Amino acid sequence: MKYMNPRYLRQGNYVSLIASLIIFFGLIYLEIEGISYALSSTFLLLMWIVWVLALPSFTYYHLTRLEKPKIMDYFAILAIIITLAGLIIATFLREFIGIEIIVAGYTFEPIAGISIYLTANKINKIFSSLFFWGAVIFTAGLPLYLVNFGYVSIIGDVIKMLGIVGLLSLSRKVLA
């Protein structure tokens, strides 16, 4: 394995944790207010913040020199571009198709996360699995908001955050 840069992995995880927290609050509000809240200015602002955070997150993970880096590079860029298109449509046209495009973009997040999983798995199998499978559950749960069952996504986001926090706690000791 080529040399993995733990500093950038840690930074990518910090940015991902911040984005996950923002997403968590957005998901809670979406669950409380209903799917129509997805086109509200508040929710869209949260999604724009998350989108902006995707840029340094991707950059840090790219600089980490992850395992199977092309998976991260291709699918993360695809997710960033697709969610940008959805955000533009949802924000400026207030069309729900924009939200659907954002969800479609998010389907690439767990695929891109395979590179992080393979790398973080060498640090801790449990926390890397929580991070990865939390992202999968989060993404799979997004369409369930249409039937008022967004809790699956919320639970997935929490699981993902637990994995990130676990990896960060270990990175202070193992990767310092």
PDB file of C-alpha atoms in Angstrom, residues 13-107:
ATOM      1  CA  ASN A  13     -13.317  13.048   8.840  1.00  0.00           C
ATOM      2  CA  TYR A  14     -13.736  16.343  10.733  1.00  0.00           C
ATOM      3  CA  VAL A  15     -15.382  17.980   7.719  1.00  0.00           C
ATOM      4  CA  SER A  16     -17.567  14.897   7.196  1.00  0.00           C
ATOM      5  CA  LEU A  17     -18.630  15.013  10.836  1.00  0.00           C
ATOM      6  CA  ILE A  18     -19.627  18.676  10.573  1.00  0.00           C
ATOM      7  CA  ALA A  19     -21.575  17.954   7.371  1.00  0.00           C
ATOM      8  CA  SER A  20     -23.260  14.962   9.026  1.00  0.00           C
ATOM      9  CA  LEU A  21     -24.347  17.117  11.967  1.00  0.00           C
ATOM     10  CA  ILE A  22     -25.862  19.695   9.632  1.00  0.00           C
ATOM     11  CA  ILE A  23     -27.565  16.918   7.660  1.00  0.00           C
ATOM     12  CA  PHE A  24     -28.851  15.458  10.941  1.00  0.00           C
ATOM     13  CA  PHE A  25     -30.619  18.698  11.850  1.00  0.00           C
ATOM     14  CA  GLY A  26     -32.018  18.988   8.327  1.00  0.00           C
ATOM     15  CA  LEU A  27     -33.308  15.417   8.466  1.00  0.00           C
ATOM     16  CA  ILE A  28     -34.979  16.001  11.832  1.00  0.00           C
ATOM     17  CA  TYR A  29     -36.718  19.131  10.563  1.00  0.00           C
ATOM     18  CA  LEU A  30     -37.737  17.312   7.392  1.00  0.00           C
ATOM     19  CA  GLU A  31     -39.226  14.501   9.461  1.00  0.00           C
ATOM     20  CA  ILE A  32     -41.115  16.954  11.688  1.00  0.00           C
ATOM     21  CA  GLU A  33     -42.306  19.356   8.988  1.00  0.00           C
ATOM     22  CA  GLY A  34     -42.880  16.907   6.150  1.00  0.00           C
ATOM     23  CA  ILE A  35     -41.437  16.496   2.695  1.00  0.00           C
ATOM     24  CA  SER A  36     -42.631  19.939   1.536  1.00  0.00           C
ATOM     25  CA  TYR A  37     -40.058  21.423   3.933  1.00  0.00           C
ATOM     26  CA  ALA A  38     -37.377  20.217   1.502  1.00  0.00           C
ATOM     27  CA  LEU A  39     -38.074  23.265  -0.671  1.00  0.00           C
ATOM     28  CA  SER A  40     -37.954  25.734   2.233  1.00  0.00           C
ATOM     29  CA  SER A  41     -35.233  28.364   2.278  1.00  0.00           C
ATOM     30  CA  THR A  42     -33.942  27.043   5.611  1.00  0.00           C
ATOM     31  CA  PHE A  43     -33.558  23.468   4.411  1.00  0.00           C
ATOM     32  CA  LEU A  44     -31.995  24.537   1.131  1.00  0.00           C
ATOM     33  CA  LEU A  45     -29.533  26.761   2.998  1.00  0.00           C
ATOM     34  CA  LEU A  46     -28.494  23.750   5.084  1.00  0.00           C
ATOM     35  CA  MET A  47     -28.052  21.715   1.910  1.00  0.00           C
ATOM     36  CA  TRP A  48     -25.940  24.464   0.328  1.00  0.00           C
ATOM     37  CA  ILE A  49     -23.704  24.477   3.402  1.00  0.00           C
ATOM     38  CA  VAL A  50     -23.366  20.694   3.175  1.00  0.00           C
ATOM     39  CA  TRP A  51     -22.588  20.979  -0.527  1.00  0.00           C
ATOM     40  CA  VAL A  52     -19.869  23.570   0.126  1.00  0.00           C
ATOM     41  CA  LEU A  53     -18.412  21.275   2.817  1.00  0.00           C
ATOM     42  CA  ALA A  54     -18.240  18.473   0.242  1.00  0.00           C
ATOM     43  CA  LEU A  55     -15.453  20.365  -1.536  1.00  0.00           C
ATOM     44  CA  PRO A  56     -12.886  20.397   1.309  1.00  0.00           C
ATOM     45  CA  SER A  57     -14.037  16.945   2.407  1.00  0.00           C
ATOM     46  CA  PHE A  58     -13.342  15.537  -1.045  1.00  0.00           C
ATOM     47  CA  THR A  59     -10.028  17.404  -1.228  1.00  0.00           C
ATOM     48  CA  TYR A  60      -8.831  16.063   2.137  1.00  0.00           C
ATOM     49  CA  TYR A  61      -9.860  12.522   1.317  1.00  0.00           C
ATOM     50  CA  HIS A  62      -8.193  12.788  -2.088  1.00  0.00           C
ATOM     51  CA  LEU A  63      -4.966  14.019  -0.465  1.00  0.00           C
ATOM     52  CA  THR A  64      -5.111  11.144   2.030  1.00  0.00           C
ATOM     53  CA  ARG A  65      -4.067   8.725  -0.717  1.00  0.00           C
ATOM     54  CA  LEU A  66      -6.855   6.312   0.057  1.00  0.00           C
ATOM     55  CA  GLU A  67      -7.067   2.707  -1.027  1.00  0.00           C
ATOM     56  CA  LYS A  68      -8.684   2.424  -4.481  1.00  0.00           C
ATOM     57  CA  PRO A  69      -8.560   6.234  -4.961  1.00  0.00           C
ATOM     58  CA  LYS A  70     -10.285   6.195  -8.352  1.00  0.00           C
ATOM     59  CA  ILE A  71     -13.488   5.002  -6.690  1.00  0.00           C
ATOM     60  CA  MET A  72     -13.466   8.097  -4.454  1.00  0.00           C
ATOM     61  CA  ASP A  73     -12.403  10.448  -7.198  1.00  0.00           C
ATOM     62  CA  TYR A  74     -14.955   9.350  -9.773  1.00  0.00           C
ATOM     63  CA  PHE A  75     -18.018   8.829  -7.582  1.00  0.00           C
ATOM     64  CA  ALA A  76     -17.456  11.786  -5.232  1.00  0.00           C
ATOM     65  CA  ILE A  77     -17.086  14.171  -8.165  1.00  0.00           C
ATOM     66  CA  LEU A  78     -20.196  12.665  -9.745  1.00  0.00           C
ATOM     67  CA  ALA A  79     -22.125  13.153  -6.483  1.00  0.00           C
ATOM     68  CA  ILE A  80     -20.904  16.749  -6.133  1.00  0.00           C
ATOM     69  CA  ILE A  81     -21.923  17.661  -9.686  1.00  0.00           C
ATOM     70  CA  ILE A  82     -25.335  15.962  -9.520  1.00  0.00           C
ATOM     71  CA  THR A  83     -26.224  17.465  -6.134  1.00  0.00           C
ATOM     72  CA  LEU A  84     -25.170  20.900  -7.395  1.00  0.00           C
ATOM     73  CA  ALA A  85     -27.596  20.568 -10.299  1.00  0.00           C
ATOM     74  CA  GLY A  86     -30.347  19.511  -7.890  1.00  0.00           C
ATOM     75  CA  LEU A  87     -29.608  22.371  -5.520  1.00  0.00           C
ATOM     76  CA  ILE A  88     -29.750  24.907  -8.331  1.00  0.00           C
ATOM     77  CA  ILE A  89     -33.112  23.575  -9.547  1.00  0.00           C
ATOM     78  CA  ALA A  90     -34.568  23.349  -6.023  1.00  0.00           C
ATOM     79  CA  THR A  91     -33.284  26.787  -4.987  1.00  0.00           C
ATOM     80  CA  PHE A  92     -34.011  28.863  -8.049  1.00  0.00           C
ATOM     81  CA  LEU A  93     -36.959  27.062  -9.623  1.00  0.00           C
ATOM     82  CA  ARG A  94     -38.457  25.687  -6.382  1.00  0.00           C
ATOM     83  CA  GLU A  95     -39.161  22.447  -8.222  1.00  0.00           C
ATOM     84  CA  PHE A  96     -39.264  19.176  -6.288  1.00  0.00           C
ATOM     85  CA  ILE A  97     -37.339  17.478  -9.105  1.00  0.00           C
ATOM     86  CA  GLY A  98     -34.324  19.328  -7.686  1.00  0.00           C
ATOM     87  CA  ILE A  99     -34.716  17.416  -4.407  1.00  0.00           C
ATOM     88  CA  GLU A 100     -35.023  14.165  -6.335  1.00  0.00           C
ATOM     89  CA  ILE A 101     -31.802  14.985  -8.197  1.00  0.00           C
ATOM     90  CA  ILE A 102     -30.060  15.719  -4.884  1.00  0.00           C
ATOM     91  CA  VAL A 103     -31.157  12.303  -3.590  1.00  0.00           C
ATOM     92  CA  ALA A 104     -29.875  10.725  -6.814  1.00  0.00           C
ATOM     93  CA  GLY A 105     -26.538  12.449  -6.258  1.00  0.00           C
ATOM     94  CA  TYR A 106     -26.370  11.159  -2.714  1.00  0.00           C
ATOM     95  CA  THR A 107     -26.628   7.578  -3.966  1.00  0.00           C
TER      96      THR A 107
END
